[in-house]
XYZ file of C-alpha atoms in Angstrom:
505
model
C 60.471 -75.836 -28.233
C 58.176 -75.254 -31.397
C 57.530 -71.661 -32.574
C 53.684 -71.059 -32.434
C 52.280 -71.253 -36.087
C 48.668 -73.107 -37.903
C 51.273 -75.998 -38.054
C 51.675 -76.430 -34.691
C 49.006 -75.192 -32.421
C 46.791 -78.068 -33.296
C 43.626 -77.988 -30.837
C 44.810 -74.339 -29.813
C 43.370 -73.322 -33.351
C 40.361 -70.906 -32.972
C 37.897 -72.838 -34.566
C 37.138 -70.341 -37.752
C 40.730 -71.001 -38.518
C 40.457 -74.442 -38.759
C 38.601 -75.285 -41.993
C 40.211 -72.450 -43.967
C 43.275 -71.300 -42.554
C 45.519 -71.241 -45.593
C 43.716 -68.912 -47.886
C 41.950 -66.037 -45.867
C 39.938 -62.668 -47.466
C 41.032 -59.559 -45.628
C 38.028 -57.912 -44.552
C 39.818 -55.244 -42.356
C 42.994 -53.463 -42.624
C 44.551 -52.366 -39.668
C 46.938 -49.272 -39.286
C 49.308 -49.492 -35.926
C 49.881 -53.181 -34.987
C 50.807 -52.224 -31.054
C 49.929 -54.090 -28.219
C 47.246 -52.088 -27.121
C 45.524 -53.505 -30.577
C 46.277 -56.752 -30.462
C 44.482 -56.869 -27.005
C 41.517 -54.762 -28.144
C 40.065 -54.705 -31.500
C 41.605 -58.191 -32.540
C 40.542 -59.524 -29.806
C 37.013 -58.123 -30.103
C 37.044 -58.952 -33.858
C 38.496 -63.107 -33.248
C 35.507 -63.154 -30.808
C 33.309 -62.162 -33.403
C 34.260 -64.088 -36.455
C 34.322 -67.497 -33.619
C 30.681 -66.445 -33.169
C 29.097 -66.055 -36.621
C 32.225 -66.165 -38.687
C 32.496 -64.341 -41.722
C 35.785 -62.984 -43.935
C 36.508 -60.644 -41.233
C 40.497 -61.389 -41.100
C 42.835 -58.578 -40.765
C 45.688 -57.366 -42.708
C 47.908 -55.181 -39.745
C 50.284 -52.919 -41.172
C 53.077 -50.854 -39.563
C 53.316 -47.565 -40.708
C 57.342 -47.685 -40.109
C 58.682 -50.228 -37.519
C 59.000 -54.112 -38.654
C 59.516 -55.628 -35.528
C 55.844 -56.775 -35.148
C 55.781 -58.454 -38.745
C 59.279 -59.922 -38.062
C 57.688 -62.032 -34.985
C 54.273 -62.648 -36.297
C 54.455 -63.153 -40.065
C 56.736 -66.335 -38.687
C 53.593 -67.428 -36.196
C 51.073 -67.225 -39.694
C 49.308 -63.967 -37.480
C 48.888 -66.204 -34.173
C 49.846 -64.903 -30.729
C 48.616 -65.493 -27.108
C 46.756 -63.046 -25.212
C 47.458 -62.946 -21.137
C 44.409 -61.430 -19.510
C 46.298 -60.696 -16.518
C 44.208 -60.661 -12.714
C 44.851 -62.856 -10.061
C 44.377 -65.634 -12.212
C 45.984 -64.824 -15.840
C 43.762 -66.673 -18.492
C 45.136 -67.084 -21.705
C 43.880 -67.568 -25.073
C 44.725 -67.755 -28.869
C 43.928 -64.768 -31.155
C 43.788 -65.700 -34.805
C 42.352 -62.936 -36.896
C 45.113 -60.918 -37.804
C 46.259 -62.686 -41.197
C 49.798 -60.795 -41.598
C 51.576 -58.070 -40.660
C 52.812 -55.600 -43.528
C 55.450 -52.847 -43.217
C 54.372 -49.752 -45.039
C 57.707 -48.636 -46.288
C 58.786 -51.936 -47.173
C 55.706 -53.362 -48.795
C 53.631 -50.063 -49.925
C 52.338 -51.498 -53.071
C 51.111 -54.160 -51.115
C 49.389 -52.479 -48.893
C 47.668 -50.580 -51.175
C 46.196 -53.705 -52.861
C 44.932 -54.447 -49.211
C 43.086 -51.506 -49.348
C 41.724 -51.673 -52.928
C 40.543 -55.211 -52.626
C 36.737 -55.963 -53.439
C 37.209 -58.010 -49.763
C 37.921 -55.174 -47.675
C 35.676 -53.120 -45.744
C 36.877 -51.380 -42.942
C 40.442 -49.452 -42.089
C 40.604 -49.440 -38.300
C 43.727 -47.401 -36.779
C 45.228 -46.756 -33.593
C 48.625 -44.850 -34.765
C 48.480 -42.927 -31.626
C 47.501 -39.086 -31.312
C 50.489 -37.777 -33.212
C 49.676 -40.769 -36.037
C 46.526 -37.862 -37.422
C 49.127 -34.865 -37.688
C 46.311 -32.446 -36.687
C 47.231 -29.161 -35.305
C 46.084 -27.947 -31.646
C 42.889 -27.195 -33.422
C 42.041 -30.567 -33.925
C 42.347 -29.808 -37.427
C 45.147 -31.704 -40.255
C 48.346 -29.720 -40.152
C 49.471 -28.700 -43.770
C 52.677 -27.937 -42.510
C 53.743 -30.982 -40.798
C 56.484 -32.501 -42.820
C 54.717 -35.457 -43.168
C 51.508 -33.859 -45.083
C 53.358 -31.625 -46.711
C 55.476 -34.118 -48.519
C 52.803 -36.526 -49.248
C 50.532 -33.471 -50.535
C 53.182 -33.085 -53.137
C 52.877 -36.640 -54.669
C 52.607 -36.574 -58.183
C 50.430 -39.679 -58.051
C 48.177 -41.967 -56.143
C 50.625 -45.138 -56.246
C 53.880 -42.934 -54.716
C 54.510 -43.926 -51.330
C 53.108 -41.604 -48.600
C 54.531 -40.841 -45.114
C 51.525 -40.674 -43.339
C 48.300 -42.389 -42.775
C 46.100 -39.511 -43.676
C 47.899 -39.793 -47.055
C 47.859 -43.160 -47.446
C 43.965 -43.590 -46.529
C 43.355 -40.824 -49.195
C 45.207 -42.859 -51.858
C 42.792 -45.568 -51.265
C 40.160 -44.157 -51.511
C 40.685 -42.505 -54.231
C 41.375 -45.807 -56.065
C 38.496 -47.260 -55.017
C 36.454 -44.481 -56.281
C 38.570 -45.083 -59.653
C 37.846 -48.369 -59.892
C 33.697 -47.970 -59.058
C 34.347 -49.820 -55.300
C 32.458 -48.681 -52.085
C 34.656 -46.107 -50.225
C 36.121 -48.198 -46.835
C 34.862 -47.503 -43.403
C 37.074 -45.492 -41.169
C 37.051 -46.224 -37.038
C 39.455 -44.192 -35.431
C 40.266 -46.523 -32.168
C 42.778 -43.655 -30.409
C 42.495 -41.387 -28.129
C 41.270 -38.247 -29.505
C 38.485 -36.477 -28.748
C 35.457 -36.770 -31.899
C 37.861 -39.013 -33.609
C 35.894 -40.056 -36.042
C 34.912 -36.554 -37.062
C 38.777 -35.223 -36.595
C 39.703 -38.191 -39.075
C 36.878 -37.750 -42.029
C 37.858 -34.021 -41.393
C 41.447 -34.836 -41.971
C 41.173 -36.582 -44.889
C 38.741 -34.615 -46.955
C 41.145 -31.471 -45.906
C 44.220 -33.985 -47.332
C 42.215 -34.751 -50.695
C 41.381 -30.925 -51.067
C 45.223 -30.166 -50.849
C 46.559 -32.655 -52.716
C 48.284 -31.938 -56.369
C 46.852 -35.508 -57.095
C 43.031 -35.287 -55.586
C 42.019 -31.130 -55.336
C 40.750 -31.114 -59.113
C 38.752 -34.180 -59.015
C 35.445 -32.650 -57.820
C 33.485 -36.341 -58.086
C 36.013 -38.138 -55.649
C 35.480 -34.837 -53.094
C 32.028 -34.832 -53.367
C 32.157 -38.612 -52.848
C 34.102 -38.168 -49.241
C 30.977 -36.170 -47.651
C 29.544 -39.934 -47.648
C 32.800 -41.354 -46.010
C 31.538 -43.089 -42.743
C 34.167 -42.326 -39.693
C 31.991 -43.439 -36.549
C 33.525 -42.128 -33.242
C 34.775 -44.421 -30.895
C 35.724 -44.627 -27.274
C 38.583 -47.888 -26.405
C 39.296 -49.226 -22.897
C 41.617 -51.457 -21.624
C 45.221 -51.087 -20.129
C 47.669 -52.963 -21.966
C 51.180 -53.337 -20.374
C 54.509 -53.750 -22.758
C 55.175 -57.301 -23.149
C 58.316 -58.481 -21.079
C 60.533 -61.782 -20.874
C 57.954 -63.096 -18.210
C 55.345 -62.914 -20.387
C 57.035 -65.120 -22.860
C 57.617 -67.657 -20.052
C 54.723 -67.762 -18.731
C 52.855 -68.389 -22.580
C 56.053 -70.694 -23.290
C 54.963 -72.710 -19.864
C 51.249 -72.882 -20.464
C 50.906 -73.700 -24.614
C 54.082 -75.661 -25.078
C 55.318 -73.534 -27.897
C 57.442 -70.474 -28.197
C 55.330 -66.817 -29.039
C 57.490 -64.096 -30.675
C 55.136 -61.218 -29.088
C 52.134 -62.381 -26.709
C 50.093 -59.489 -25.293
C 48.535 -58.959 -21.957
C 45.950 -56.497 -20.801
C 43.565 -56.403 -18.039
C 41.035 -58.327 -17.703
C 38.578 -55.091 -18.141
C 38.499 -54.374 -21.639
C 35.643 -52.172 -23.473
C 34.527 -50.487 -26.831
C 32.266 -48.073 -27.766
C 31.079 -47.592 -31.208
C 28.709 -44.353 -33.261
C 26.210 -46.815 -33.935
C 26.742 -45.484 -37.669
C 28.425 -48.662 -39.231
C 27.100 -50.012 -42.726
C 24.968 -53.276 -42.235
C 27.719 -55.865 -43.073
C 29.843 -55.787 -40.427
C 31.999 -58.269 -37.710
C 29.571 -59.728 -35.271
C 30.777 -56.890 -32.657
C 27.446 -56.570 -31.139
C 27.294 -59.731 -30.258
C 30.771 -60.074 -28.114
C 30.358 -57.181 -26.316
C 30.922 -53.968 -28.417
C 28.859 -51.111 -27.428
C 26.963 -49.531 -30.123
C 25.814 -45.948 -29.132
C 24.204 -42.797 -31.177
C 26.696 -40.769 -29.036
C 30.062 -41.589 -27.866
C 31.017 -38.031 -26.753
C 29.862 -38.689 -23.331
C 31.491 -41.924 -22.460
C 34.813 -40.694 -24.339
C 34.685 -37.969 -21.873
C 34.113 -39.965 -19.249
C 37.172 -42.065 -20.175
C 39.639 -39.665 -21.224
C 39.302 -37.534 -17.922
C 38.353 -40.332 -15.111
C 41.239 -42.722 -16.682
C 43.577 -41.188 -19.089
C 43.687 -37.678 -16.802
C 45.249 -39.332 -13.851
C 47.187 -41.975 -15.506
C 49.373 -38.971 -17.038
C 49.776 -37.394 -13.900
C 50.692 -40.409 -11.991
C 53.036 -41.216 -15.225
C 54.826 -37.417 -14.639
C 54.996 -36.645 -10.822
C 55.460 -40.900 -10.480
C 58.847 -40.396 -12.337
C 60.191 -37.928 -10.754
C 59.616 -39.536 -7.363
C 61.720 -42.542 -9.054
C 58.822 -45.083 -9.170
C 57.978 -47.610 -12.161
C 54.914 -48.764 -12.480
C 51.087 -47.756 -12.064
C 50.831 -50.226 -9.544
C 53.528 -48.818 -7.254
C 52.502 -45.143 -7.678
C 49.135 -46.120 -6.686
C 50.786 -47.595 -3.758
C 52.569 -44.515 -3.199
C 49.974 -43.107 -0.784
C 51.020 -39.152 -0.788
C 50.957 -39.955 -4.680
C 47.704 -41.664 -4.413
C 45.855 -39.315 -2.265
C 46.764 -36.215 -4.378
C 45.585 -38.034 -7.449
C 42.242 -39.014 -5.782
C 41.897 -35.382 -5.187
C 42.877 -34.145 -8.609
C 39.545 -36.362 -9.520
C 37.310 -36.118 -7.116
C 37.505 -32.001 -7.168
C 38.695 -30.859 -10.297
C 38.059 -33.555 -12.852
C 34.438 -35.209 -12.193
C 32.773 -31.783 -12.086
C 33.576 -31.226 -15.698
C 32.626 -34.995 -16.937
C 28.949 -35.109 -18.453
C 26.411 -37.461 -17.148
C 26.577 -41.006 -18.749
C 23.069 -42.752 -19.430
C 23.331 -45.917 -16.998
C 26.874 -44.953 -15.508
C 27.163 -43.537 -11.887
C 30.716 -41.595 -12.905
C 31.770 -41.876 -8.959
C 31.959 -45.862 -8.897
C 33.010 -45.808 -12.694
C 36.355 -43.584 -11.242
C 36.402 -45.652 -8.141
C 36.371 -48.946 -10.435
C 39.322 -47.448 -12.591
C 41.330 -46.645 -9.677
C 41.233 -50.398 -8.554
C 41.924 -51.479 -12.053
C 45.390 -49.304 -11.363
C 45.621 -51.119 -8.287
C 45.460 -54.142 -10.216
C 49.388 -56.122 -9.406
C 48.859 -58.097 -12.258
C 49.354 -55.313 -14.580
C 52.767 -54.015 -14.551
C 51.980 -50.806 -16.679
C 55.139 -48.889 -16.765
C 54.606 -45.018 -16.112
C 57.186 -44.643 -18.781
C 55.404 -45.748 -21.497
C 52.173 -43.605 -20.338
C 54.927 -40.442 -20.415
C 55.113 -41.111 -24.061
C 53.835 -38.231 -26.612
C 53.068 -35.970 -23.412
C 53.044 -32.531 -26.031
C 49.917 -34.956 -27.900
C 48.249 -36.505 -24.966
C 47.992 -33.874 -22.520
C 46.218 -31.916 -25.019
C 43.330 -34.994 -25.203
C 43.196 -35.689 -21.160
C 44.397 -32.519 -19.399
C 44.008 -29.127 -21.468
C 40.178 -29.625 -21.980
C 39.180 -30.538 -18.114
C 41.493 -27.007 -17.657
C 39.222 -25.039 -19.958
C 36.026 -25.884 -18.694
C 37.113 -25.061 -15.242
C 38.347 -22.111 -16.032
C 35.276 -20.972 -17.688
C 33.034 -22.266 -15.443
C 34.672 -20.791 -12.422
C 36.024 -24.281 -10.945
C 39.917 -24.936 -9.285
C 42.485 -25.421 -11.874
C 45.636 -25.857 -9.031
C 45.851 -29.848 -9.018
C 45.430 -29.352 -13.015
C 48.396 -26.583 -13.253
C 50.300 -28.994 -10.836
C 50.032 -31.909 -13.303
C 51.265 -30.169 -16.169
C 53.982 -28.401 -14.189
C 54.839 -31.593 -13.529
C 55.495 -32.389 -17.282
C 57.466 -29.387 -17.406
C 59.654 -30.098 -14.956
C 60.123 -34.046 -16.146
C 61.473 -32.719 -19.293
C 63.434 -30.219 -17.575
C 65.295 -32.480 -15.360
C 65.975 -34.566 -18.228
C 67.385 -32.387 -20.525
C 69.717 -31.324 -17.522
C 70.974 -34.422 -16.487
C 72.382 -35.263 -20.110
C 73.763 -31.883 -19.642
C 75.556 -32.698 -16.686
C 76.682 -36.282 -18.131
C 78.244 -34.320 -20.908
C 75.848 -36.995 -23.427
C 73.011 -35.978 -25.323
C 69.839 -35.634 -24.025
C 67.795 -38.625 -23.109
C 65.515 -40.204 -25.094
C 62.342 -38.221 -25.514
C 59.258 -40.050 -26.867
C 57.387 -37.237 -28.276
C 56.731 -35.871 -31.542
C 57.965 -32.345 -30.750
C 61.494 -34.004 -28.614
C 63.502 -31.252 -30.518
C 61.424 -28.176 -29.699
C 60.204 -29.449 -26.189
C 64.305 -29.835 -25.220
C 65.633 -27.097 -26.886
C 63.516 -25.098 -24.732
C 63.773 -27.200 -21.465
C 68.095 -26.674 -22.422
C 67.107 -22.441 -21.884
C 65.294 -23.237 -18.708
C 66.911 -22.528 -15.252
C 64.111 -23.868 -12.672
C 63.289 -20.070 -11.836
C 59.042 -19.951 -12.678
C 60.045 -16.184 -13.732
C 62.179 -17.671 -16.723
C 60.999 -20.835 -17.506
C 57.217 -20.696 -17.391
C 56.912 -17.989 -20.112
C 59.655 -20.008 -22.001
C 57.027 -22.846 -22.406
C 53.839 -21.485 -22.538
C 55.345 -19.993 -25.690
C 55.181 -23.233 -27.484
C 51.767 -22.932 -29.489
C 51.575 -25.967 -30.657
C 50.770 -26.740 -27.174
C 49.805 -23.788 -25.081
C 46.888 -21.816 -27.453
C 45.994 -18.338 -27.248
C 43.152 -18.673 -24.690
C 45.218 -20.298 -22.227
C 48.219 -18.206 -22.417
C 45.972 -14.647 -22.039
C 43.856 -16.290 -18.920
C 45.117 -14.516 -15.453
C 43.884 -17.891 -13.423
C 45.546 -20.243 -15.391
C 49.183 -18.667 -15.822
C 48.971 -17.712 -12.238
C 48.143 -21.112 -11.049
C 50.814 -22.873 -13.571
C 53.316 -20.539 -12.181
C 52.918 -21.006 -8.760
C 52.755 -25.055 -9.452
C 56.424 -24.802 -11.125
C 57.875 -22.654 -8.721
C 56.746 -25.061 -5.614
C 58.331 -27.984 -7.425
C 61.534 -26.483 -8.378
C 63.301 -26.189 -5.562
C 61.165 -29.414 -4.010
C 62.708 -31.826 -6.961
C 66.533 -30.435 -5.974
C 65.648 -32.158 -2.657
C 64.885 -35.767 -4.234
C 61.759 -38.093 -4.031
C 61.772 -37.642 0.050
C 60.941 -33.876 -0.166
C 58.629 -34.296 -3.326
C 56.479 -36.848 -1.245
C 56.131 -34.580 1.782
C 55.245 -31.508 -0.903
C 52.442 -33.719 -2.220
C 51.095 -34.839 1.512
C 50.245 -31.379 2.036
C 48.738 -29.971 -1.251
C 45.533 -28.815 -1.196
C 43.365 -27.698 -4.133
């Protein structure tokens, strides 16, 4: 069977490609080619450009993993996206141009960025990808910063993106180009702000950028809108493949599937040439805090807790924790009483259907969403989708037990891994997170006893700050939480279900 490519997709071809495939301006540079972007904001953007064209394809880079450019570069950018419901529909993205591996092809990447063509730098390098402290602010200490604020120039390759977006602009503003539009597309709270705040911080640290007071003054103008992205995207598995293989006729490296439900909202603070967005669906707003709230605690919220007390009851998927009904009711629960009273009213959203529509979309058996891939970068997410909803109920008075219960629950799944290597005599488990080492060199001291191991972790303050740590309610409900599930998880999944049947916040 042919490999999908221009050559051999024929009709397939989004139209825009057609005429002028061979030759395309990069318009957008793209930092973190995942799946959840290649379902999202290419998507949104091929849309666009096969509405009122325009030089709007993208140049994705990887900030250190090839495998995406190894299976697309092959495909000239092309790959099939599964929008997965009862019915899956697929169709052919085509904006992303090629895929380029920072390490491998820096230089390269930099001439991206400095072209005349290119406008915009979209990004979703996950929460850890912006290095910021649990201030929201850029950490100077992480090694990554701190080695790229040491470069003695502007063309030395940088670790990080906060680096590497500085570079750029800085050679833009040496060669008299317009700086580049930043959109933050991950899940951080104010990303837009965190990210212009990151930089400028970056460019006043740097050996290379501090004493050049024009280019500083120049980055108060840098436009970062805030933006709020929707859609659950699934890793791409073997049936996938088949099922793309089946339909087009031809063989795709890496297809995507998401949802059918897919959504972004945008600071409507964009300069006037831009992608035809508007027209295909993007939401342009003059504030996005609201609906990111809205999103981050009705969606992301639960989907970590069903991710953390899911696996340690031994199930896989969203789907089959939401069919999990001890697991499901407690969930509903966590929302309905300790997460919608802290979410701000939306303009033209009734936040009680908009949960109620988000819990079907987790119903959705379409969408095999593995819990283990939501468990990711707990130390970075929780601190997005759990910690805030905690701090406004504690200082407005509300129930924090389901909340203390989730993040016990975090706890205790690193815990239990770090002990079973232990027991195996290997070492420890894989640990997506940014802060594996610390999180299970401390989970390696615990013993299960709340007495021991809750003032173990709440010592971590890269997690746990200040306020949280001093407040009574809080510590007292966390404690309690970890010393229920303790002796609960020793039982198995069978004694952590009936735990969960009779919680009660």
């Amino acid at each position: 069977m042919n490999r999908l490519s221009l050559s051999t997709a024929g009709a397939l071809l989004p139209v825009y490609l057609q005429p002028q495939g061979d030759n395309p301006q990069i318009g957008i540079v793209h930092l973190g080619p995942g799946a959840f972007f290649r379902g999202h904001q290419a998507f949104y953007t091929d849309a666009a450009m096969a509405k009122a064209g325009g030089d709007w394809r993208i140049c994705a880079v990887s900030m250190r993993s090839k495998d995406v450019a190894e299976a697309l570069n092959p495909q000239d950018g092309l790959y099939a996206l599964a929008q997965m419901e009862q019915d899956s529909h697929l169709s052919l993205i085509g904006s992303i141009a090629e895929v380029l591996v920072a390490p491998l092809d820096y230089l390269k990447v930099q001439a991206r960025l400095t072209a005349p063509s290119c406008k915009y730098v979209t990004m979703t390098i996950t929460e850890k990808g912006y290095c910021l402290n649990n201030s929201g602010e850029l950490d100077l200490t992480h090694a990554d910063i701190a080695a790229d604020l040491q470069l003695p120039d502007a063309v030395s390759q940088a670790k990080s993106a906060i680096g590497l977006l500085t570079q750029a602009l800085w050679l833009r503003h040496q060669a008299g180009l317009p700086l580049l539009t930043l959109m933050s597309c991950d899940n951080l709270t104010d990303n837009g702000h965190k990210l212009k705040a990151a930089v400028r911080c970056f460019a006043a640290n740097a050996t290379v950028f501090a004493k050049d007071v024009d280019f500083l003054l120049q980055l108060t103008e840098l436009i970062c809108p805030c933006s709020m992205v929707d859609s659950i995207t699934p890793a791409t598995d073997d049936a996938l493949r088949n099922l793309v293989a089946t339909r087009l006729g031809l063989q795709d490296a890496w297809p995507v599937k998401r949802e059918a439900f897919c959504q972004w909202v945008v600071e409507d603070i964009l300069p006037a040439d831009q992608p035809a967005w508007r027209d295909v669906g993007v939401v342009f707003t003059k504030d996005v805090t609201a609906f990111e709230k809205a999103k981050l605690r009705l969606l992301n919220a639960p989907h970590s807790t069903l991710a953390y007390l899911g696996s340690l009851l031994g199930i896989e998927t969203v789907f089959d924790a939401m069919a999990h009904p001890q697991l499901s009711q407690l969930v509903r629960q966590l929302v309905e009483s300790e997460i919608l009273p802290s979410v701000p009213l939306v303009d033209g959203l009734n936040l009680a259907q908009y949960s109620e529509d988000i819990f079907r979309r987790f119903e959705n058996p379409s969408v095999r969403h593995l819990l283990a891939q939501i468990a990711w970068d707990g130390s970075q997410k929780l601190q997005m989708r759990l910690l805030p909803v905690l701090r406004d109920n504690l200082a407005d008075g509300r129930s924090v037990q389901l909340l203390a219960l989730a993040i016990a629950s975090w706890l205790q799944f690193i815990r239990l891994r770090a002990a079973q290597a232990a027991e195996l005599g290997e070492q420890a488990p894989a640990l997506v997170d940014p802060l594996a080492p610390l999180l299970l060199a401390t989970a390696a001291q615990c013993t299960g006893d709340a007495r021991i191991d809750v003032p173990l972790w709440l010592a971590l303050d890269s997690i746990f700050s200040t306020d949280l740590v001093t407040h009574t309610a809080f510590v007292s409900a966390l404690w309690q939480a970890y010393q229920q599930l303790s002796p609960i998880l020793a039982g198995g999944p069978t004694d952590l279900s009936q735990f969960l049947s009779g919680v009660d916040a």
